[in-house]
Short mmCIF file of C-alpha atoms and ligand atoms in Angstrom, two decimals:
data_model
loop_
_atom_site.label_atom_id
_atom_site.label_comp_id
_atom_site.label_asym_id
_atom_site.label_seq_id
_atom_site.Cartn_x
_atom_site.Cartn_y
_atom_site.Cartn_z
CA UNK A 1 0.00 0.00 0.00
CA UNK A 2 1.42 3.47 -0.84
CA UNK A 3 2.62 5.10 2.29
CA UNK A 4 0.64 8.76 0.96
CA UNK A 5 -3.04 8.97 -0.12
CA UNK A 6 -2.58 10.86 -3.52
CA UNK A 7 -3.74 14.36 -2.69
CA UNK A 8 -1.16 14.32 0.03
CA UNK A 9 1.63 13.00 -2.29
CA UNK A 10 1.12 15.64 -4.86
CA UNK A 11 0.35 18.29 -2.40
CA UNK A 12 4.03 16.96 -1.03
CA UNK A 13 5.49 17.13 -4.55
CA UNK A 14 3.94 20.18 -5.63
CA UNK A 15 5.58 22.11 -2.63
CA UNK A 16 8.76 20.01 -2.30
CA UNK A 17 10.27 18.16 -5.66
CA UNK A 18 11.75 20.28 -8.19
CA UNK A 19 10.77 18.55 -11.24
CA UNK A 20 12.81 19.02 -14.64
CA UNK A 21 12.60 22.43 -15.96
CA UNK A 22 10.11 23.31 -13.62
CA UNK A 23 8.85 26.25 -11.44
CA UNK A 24 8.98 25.39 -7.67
CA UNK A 25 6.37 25.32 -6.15
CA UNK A 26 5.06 22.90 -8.81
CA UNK A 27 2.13 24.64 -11.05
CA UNK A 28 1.21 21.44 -13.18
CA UNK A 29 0.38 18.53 -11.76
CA UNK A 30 2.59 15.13 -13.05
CA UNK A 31 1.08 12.29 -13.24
CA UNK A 32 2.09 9.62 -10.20
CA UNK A 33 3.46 6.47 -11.82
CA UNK A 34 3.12 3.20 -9.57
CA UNK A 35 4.56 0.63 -11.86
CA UNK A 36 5.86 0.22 -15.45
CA UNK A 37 6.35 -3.09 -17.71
CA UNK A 38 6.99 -4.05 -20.80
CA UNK A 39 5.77 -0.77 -22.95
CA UNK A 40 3.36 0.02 -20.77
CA UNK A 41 2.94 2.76 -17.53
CA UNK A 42 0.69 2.17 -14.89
CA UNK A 43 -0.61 5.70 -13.02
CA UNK A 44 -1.69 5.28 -9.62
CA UNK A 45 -5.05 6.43 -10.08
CA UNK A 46 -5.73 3.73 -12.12
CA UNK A 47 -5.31 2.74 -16.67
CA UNK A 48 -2.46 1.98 -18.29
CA UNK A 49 -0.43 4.54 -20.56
CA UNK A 50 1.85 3.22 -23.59
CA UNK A 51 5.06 5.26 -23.21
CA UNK A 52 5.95 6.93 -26.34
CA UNK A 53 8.53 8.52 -24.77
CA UNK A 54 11.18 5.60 -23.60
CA UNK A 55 11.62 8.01 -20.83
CA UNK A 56 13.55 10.44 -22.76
CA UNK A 57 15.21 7.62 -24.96
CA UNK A 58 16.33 5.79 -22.49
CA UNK A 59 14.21 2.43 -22.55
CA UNK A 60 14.52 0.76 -25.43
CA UNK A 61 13.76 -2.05 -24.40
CA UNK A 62 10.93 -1.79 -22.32
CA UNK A 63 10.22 -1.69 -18.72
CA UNK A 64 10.52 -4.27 -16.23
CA UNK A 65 12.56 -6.52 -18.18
CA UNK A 66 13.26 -10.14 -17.21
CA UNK A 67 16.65 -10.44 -18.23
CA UNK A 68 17.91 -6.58 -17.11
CA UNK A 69 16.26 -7.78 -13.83
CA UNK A 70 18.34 -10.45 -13.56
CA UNK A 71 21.57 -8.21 -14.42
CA UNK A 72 20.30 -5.91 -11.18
CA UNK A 73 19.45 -8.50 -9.03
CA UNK A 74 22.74 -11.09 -9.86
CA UNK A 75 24.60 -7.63 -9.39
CA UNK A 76 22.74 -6.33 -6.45
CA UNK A 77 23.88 -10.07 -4.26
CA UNK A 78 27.88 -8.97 -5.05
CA UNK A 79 27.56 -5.43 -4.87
CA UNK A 80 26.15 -2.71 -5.48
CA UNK A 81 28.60 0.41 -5.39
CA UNK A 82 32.87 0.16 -4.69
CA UNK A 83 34.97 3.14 -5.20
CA UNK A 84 36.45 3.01 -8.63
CA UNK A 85 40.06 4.63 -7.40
CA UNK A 86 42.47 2.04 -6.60
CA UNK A 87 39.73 -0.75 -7.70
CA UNK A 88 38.13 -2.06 -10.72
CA UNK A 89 35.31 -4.93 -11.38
CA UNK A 90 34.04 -6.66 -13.85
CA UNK A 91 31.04 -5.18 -14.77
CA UNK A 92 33.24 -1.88 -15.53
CA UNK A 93 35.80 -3.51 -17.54
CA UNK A 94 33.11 -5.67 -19.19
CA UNK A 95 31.17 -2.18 -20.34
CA UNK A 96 33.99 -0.69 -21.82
CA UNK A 97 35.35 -3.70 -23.41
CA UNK A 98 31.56 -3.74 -25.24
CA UNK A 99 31.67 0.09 -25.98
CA UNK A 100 35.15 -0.41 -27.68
CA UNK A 101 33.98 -3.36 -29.85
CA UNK A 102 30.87 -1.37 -30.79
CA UNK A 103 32.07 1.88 -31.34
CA UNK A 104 33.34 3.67 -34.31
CA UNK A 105 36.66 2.07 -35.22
CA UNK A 106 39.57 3.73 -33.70
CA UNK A 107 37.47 5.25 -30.15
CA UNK A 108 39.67 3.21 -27.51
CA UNK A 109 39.55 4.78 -24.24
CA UNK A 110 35.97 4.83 -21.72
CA UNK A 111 35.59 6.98 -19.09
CA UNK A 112 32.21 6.11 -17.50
CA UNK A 113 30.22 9.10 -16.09
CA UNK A 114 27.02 9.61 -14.08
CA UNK A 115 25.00 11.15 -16.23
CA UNK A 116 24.87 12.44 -19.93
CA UNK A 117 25.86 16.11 -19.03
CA UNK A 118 28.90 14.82 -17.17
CA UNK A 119 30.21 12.95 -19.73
CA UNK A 120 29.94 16.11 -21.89
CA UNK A 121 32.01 17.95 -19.49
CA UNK A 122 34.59 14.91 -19.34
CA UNK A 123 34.76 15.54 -23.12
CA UNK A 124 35.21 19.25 -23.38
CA UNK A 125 38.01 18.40 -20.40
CA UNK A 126 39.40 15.62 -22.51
CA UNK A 127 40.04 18.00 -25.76
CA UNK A 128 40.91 21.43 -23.77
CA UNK A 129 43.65 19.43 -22.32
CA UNK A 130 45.12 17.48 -25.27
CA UNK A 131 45.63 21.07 -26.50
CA UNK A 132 47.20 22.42 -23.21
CA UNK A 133 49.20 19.20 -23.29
CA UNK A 134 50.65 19.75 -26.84
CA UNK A 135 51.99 23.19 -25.62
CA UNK A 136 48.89 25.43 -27.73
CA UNK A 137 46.91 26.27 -24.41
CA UNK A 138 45.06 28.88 -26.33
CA UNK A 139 43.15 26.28 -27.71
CA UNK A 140 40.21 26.44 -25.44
CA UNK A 141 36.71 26.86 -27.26
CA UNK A 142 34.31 25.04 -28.53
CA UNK A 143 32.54 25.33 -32.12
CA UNK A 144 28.68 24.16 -32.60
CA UNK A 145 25.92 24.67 -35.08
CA UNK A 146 22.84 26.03 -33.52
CA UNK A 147 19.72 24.21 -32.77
CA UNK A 148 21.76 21.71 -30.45
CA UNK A 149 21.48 20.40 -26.95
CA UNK A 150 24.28 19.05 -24.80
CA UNK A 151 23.26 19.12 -21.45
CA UNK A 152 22.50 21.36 -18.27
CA UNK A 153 25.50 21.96 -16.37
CA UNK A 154 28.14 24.10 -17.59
CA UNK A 155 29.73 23.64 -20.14
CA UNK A 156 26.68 21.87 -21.97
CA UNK A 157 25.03 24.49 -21.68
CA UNK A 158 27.89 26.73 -23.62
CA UNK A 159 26.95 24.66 -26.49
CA UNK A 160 23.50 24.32 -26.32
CA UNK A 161 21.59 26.74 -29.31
CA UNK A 162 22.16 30.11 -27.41
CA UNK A 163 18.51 31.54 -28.94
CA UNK A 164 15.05 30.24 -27.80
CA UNK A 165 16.65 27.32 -25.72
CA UNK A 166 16.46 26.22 -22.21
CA UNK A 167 19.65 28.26 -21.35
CA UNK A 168 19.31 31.66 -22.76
CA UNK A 169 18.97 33.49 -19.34
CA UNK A 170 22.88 32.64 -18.85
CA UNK A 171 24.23 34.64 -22.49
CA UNK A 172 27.42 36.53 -21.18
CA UNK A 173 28.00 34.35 -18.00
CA UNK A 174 28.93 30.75 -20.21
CA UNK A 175 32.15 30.56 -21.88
CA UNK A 176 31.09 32.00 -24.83
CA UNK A 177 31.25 29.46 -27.96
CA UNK A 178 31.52 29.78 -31.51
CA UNK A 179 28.08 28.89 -33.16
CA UNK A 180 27.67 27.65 -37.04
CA UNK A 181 24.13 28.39 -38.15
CA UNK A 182 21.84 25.02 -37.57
CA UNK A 183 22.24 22.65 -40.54
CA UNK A 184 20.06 22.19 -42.95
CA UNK A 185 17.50 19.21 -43.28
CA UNK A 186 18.95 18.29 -46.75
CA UNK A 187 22.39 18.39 -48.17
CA UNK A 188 23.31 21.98 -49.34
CA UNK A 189 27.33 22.37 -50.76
CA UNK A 190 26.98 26.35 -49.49
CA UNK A 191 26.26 24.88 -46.05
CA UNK A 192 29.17 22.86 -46.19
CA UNK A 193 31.28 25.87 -47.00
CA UNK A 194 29.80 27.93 -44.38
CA UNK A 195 31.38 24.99 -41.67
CA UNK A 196 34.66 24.69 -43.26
CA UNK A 197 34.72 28.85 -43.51
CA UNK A 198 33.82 28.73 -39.03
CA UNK A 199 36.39 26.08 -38.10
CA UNK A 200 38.98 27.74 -40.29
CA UNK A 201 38.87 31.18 -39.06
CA UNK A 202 38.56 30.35 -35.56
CA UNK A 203 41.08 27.10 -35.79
CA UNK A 204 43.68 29.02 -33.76
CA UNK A 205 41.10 29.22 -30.60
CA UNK A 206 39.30 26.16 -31.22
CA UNK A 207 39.92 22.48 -29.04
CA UNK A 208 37.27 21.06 -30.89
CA UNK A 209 33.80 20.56 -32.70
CA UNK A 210 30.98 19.51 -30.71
CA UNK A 211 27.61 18.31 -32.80
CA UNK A 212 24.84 15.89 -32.07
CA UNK A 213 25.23 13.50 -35.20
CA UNK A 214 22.15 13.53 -37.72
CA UNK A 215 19.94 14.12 -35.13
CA UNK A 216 19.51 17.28 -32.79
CA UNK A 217 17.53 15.85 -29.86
CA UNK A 218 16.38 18.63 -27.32
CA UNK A 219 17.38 21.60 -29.41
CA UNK A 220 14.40 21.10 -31.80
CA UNK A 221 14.17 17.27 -32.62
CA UNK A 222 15.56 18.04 -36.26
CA UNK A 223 17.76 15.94 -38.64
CA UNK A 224 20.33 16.80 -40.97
CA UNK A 225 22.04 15.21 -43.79
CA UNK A 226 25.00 12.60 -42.42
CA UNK A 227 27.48 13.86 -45.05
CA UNK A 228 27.93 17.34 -42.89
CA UNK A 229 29.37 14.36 -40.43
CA UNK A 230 32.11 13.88 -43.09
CA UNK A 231 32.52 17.84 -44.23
CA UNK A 232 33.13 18.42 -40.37
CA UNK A 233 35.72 15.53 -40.19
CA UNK A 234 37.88 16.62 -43.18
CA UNK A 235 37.57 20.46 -41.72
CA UNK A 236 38.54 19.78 -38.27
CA UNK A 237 41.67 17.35 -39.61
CA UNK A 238 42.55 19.72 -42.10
CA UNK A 239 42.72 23.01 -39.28
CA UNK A 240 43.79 20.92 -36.29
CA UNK A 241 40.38 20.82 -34.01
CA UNK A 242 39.26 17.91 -32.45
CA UNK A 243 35.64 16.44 -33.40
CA UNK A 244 33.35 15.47 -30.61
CA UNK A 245 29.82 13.49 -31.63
CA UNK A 246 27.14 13.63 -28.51
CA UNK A 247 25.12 10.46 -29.17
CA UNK A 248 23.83 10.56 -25.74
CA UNK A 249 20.28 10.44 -27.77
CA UNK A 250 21.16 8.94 -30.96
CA UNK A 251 23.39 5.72 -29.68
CA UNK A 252 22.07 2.27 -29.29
CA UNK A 253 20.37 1.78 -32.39
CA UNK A 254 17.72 4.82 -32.15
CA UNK A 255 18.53 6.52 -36.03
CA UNK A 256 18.27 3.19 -37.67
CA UNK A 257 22.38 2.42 -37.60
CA UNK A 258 24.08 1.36 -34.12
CA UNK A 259 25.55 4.61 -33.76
CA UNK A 260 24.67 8.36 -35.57
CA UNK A 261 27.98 8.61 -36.80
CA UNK A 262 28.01 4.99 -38.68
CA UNK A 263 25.44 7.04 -41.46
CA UNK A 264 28.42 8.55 -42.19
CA UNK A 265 31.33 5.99 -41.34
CA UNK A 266 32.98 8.52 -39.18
CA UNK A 267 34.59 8.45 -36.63
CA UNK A 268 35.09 11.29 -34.16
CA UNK A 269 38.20 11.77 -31.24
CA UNK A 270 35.70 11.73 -28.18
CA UNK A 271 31.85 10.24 -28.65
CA UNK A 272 29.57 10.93 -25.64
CA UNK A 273 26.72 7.81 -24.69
CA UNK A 274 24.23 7.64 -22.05
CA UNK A 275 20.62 7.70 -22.09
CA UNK A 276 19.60 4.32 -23.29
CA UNK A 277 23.37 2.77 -22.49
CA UNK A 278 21.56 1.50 -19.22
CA UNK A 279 18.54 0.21 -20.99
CA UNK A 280 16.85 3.75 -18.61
CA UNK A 281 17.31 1.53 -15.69
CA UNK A 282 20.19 3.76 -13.76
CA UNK A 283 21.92 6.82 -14.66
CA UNK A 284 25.60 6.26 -16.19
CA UNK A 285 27.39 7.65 -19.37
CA UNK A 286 30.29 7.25 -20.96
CA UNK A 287 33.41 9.26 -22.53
CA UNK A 288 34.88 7.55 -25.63
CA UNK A 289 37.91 8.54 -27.08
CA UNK A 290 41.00 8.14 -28.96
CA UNK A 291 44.39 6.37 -28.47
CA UNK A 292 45.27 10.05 -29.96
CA UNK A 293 43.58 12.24 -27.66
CA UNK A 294 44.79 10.22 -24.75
CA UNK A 295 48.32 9.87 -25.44
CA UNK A 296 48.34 14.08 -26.48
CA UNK A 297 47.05 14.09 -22.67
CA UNK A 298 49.14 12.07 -21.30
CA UNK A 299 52.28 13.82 -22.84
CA UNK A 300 51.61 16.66 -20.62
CA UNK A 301 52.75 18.82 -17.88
CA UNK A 302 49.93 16.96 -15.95
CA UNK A 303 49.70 13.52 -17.79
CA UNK A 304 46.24 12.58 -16.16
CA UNK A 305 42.65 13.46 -16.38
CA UNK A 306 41.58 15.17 -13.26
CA UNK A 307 38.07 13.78 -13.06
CA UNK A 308 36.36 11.00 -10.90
CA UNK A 309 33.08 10.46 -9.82
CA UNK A 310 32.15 9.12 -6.42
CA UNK A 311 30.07 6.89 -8.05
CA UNK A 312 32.49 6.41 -11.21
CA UNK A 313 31.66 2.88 -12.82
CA UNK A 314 28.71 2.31 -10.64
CA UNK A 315 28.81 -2.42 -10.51
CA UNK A 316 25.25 -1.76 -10.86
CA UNK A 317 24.52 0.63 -13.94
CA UNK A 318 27.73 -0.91 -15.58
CA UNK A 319 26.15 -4.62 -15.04
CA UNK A 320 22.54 -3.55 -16.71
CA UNK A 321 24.56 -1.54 -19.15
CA UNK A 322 26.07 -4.62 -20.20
CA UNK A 323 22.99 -7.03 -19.93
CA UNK A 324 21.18 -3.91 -22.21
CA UNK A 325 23.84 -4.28 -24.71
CA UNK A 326 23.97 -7.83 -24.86
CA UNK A 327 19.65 -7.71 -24.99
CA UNK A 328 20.17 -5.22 -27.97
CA UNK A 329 23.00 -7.03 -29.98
CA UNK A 330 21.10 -11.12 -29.71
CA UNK A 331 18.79 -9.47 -31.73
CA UNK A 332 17.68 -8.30 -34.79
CA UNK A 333 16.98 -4.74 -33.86
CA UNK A 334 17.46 -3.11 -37.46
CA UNK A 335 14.34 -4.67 -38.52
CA UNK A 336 12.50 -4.06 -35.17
CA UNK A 337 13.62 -0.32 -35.55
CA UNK A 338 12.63 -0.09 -39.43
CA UNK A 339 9.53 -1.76 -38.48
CA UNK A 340 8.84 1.31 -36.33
CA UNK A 341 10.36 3.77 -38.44
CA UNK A 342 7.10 2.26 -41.02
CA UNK A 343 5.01 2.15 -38.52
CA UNK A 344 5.36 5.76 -37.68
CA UNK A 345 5.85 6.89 -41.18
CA UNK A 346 2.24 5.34 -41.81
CA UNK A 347 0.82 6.72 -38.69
CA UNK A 348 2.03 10.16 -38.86
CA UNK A 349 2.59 11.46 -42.33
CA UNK A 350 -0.91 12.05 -42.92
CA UNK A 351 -1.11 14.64 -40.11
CA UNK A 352 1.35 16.89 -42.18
CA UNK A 353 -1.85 17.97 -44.84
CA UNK A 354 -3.56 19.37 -41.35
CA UNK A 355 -3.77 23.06 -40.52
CA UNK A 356 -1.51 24.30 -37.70
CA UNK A 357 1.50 21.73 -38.61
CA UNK A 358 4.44 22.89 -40.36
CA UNK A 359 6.48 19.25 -40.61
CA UNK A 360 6.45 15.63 -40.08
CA UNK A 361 9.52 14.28 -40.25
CA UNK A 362 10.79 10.30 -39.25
CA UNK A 363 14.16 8.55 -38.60
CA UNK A 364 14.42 5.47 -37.12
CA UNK A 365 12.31 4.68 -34.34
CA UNK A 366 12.10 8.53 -34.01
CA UNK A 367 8.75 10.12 -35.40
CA UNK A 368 7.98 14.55 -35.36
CA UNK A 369 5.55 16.11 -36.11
CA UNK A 370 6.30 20.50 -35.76
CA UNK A 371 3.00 22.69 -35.41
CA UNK A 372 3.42 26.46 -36.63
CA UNK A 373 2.89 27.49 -33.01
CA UNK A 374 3.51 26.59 -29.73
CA UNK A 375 2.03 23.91 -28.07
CA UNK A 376 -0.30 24.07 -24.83
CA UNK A 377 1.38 21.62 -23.01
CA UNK A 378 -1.13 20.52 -20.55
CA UNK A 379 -3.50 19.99 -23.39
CA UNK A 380 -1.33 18.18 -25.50
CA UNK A 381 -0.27 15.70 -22.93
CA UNK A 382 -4.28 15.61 -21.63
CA UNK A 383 -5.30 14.82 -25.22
CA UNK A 384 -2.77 12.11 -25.08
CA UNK A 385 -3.06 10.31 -22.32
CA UNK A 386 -7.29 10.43 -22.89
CA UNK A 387 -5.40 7.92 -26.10
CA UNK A 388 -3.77 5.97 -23.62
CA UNK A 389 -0.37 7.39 -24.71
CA UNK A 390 2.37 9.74 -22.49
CA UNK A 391 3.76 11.61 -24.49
CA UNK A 392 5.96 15.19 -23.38
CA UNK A 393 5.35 17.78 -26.11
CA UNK A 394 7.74 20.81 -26.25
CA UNK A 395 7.71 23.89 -27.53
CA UNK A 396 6.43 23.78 -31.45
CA UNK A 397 6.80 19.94 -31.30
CA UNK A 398 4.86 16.62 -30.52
CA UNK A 399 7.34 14.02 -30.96
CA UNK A 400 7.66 10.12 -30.09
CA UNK A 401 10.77 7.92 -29.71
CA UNK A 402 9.04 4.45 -28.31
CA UNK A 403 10.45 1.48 -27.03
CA UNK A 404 11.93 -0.93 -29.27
CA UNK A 405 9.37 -3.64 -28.36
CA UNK A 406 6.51 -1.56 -29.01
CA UNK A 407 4.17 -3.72 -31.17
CA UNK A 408 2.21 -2.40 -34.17
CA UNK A 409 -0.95 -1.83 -32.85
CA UNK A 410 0.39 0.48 -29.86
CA UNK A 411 2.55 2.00 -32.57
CA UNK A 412 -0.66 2.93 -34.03
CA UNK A 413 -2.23 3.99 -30.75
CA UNK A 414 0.78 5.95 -30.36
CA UNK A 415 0.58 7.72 -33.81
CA UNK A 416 -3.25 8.61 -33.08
CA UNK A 417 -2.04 10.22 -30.05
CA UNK A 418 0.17 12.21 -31.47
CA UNK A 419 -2.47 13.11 -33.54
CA UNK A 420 -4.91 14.21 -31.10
CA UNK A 421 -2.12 15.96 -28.92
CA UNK A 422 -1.86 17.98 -32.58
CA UNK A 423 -5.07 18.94 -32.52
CA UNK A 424 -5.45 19.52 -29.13
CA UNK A 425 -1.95 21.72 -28.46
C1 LIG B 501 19.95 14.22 -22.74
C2 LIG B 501 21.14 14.72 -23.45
C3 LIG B 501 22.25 15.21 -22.75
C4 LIG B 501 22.29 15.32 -21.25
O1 LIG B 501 22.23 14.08 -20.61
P1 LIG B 501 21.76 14.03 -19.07
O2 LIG B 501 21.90 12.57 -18.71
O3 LIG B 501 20.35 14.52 -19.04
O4 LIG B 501 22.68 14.89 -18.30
C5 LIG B 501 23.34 15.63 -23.49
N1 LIG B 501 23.33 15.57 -24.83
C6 LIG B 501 22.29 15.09 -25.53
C7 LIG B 501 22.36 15.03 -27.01
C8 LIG B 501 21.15 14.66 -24.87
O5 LIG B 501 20.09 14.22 -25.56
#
């Protein structure tokens, strides 16, 4: 029995819990969740939601799963947390022997992280060092292309699109970045110009490149053509600046290839993972990079990388990491995630001849569809859930990135919920 009626839990929510992006105290209410399986969310007061959200991309495989249970549970009877200075383990060694194998060829090193914007951070450390290592200190910013989103602690947030975005009350406190105007959806060779014209005239100040790979998650759920992957590559080789890829959204099969940057067959010096490398059980990320870019840092005045977690390689996440993994590689997940990308093709593109929406657009198991106004939030989600769908609109968009075992005919409940959350936002 739940310890709080429901009025009194929200009522203690409402004045206590800051929720993400929120006001505090709370002024909408969430929705109390008392279990979750398989694709399926069960509120307290009763129903069943399908989640078209994987809880922000993270499970892609479902809630509640048997054999991730198992990976907690085995894990849980060894333990649960050591320090990861002085020690190791093998669930740790384990992940990052997986992450290597799976990884663009040529990304060698893993530093595991706590959570997606961490792992950012690792990576802007990883590249401003390399630089200070080789003796070229001046080296210290960071180029993007707008429309991106990296995360909410610091440096993330330097990088995330400066205009419109979650972070715009901080312009003039963040290190301030060089921005590229957002790509465009299709290839255009002027665009391509425009990036090599950035990275060359600020090459003498830049570590690196930082981009979300073919998709831009957070920033505005848009995609771009994979070849700027390669125009980027060739730049930043040709004027000496690192190339970081954040697929802390787009890894583990999401876009329809294992990683973003395989679309292109690219491979950057540091990738950033998380989201869906736990299969959303626990929090952890990951720092991939280059025998290059550790071996510059290691040259240095200070050959290591000052940065470690308390809970650095967590037994736990790193042993449902690697269960998730394993779940994701036995089997065929291409077609499971083509089968979506149909299924939400089907479902959705016939929404983009209605008035108010501006796009529909779908990758992978990824499905948008943009309105030519903002949404009303609360009625968007209402009209949802009155589907039996959650979805979490935002800003102009109504979007859906389900689990991987979602079966047709809640990929078709889910499409008719975006549909009415359309209408209804
Ligand atoms: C979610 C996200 C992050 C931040 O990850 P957190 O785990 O929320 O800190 C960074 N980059 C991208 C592309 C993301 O989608």
């Amino acid at each position: 029995m739940p310890e709080f009626p429901l009025p009194e839990l929200l009522d203690l929510d409402r004045r206590h819990v800051w929720h993400p992006y929120g006001p505090m105290p709370g002024r909408q209410e969430p929705l109390v969740i008392e279990s979750a399986s398989g694709v399926r969310l069960r509120p307290a007061d009763g129903g069943e939601l399908v989640d078209g959200m994987s809880s922000w991309w993270s499970a892609i495989h479902g809630y509640n799963h048997p054999v991730l249970n198992d990976a907690v549970r085995g894990q849980l009877e060894k333990m649960s947390h050591v320090m990861f200075g002085g020690l190791t383990h093998e669930p740790a060694v384990r992940l990052a022997k997986h992450l290597v194998d799976m990884s663009p060829e040529g990304l060698e090193h893993v530093f595991l992280a706590d959570s997606g914007s961490v792992s950012v951070e690792v990576a802007v450390k990883m590249c401003l060092q390399y630089w200070r290592s080789l003796g070229r200190p001046e080296k210290s910013r960071l180029l993007t292309w707008r429309g991106g989103y990296h995360g909410d602690t610091w440096q993330p947030m330097s990088v995330c699109d400066p205009e419109g975005g979650m972070h715009e009350l901080w312009q003039g406190v963040l290190p301030r970045q060089v921005f590229a105007d957002a790509p465009p959806s299709g290839y255009e060779e002027s665009y391509a110009e425009h990036l090599r014209e950035r990275i060359g005239a600020y090459a003498d100040e830049l570590a690196a490149v930082i981009v979300e790979p073919v998709v831009q998650g957070a920033g505005g759920m848009r995609f771009h053509d994979p070849a700027y992957l390669r125009v980027l590559r060739e730049a930043c080789d040709a004027h000496d600046v690192l190339l970081v890829f954040d697929e802390i959204a787009t890894g583990f099969g999401r876009t329809g290839a294992l990683f973003a940057a395989g679309h292109a067959a690219v491979t950057p010096d540091v990738m950033c993972l998380g989201k869906a490398l736990t299969g959303g059980y626990m929090t952890m990320a990951a720092t991939l990079c280059t025998a290059r870019v550790a071996q510059g840092i290691s040259q240095g005045e200070v050959p290591v990388l000052a940065h470690g977690p308390t809970f650095m390689g967590n037994p736990l996440a790193a042993a449902v990491a690697c269960a998730s993994i394993e779940l994701l590689l036995a089997q065929d997940w291409q077609t499971e995630v083509k089968r979506i990308e149909t299924g939400l093709r089907t479902g959705l593109q016939p929404l983009a001849a209605e008035a108010g929406v501006v796009d529909v657009r779908v990758l992978g198991a990824i499905g948008v569809v943009q309105l030519d106004h903002a949404v009303d939030m609360a009625a968007a989600t209402r009209a949802a859930v009155s589907e039996g769908v959650w979805l979490r609109p935002f800003r102009d968009l109504i979007y859906t990135m389900p689990p991987y075992i979602t079966g047709d005919e809640d990929l078709a409940r889910i499409c008719r919920a975006v549909a009415a959350a359309a209408k209804a936002g």
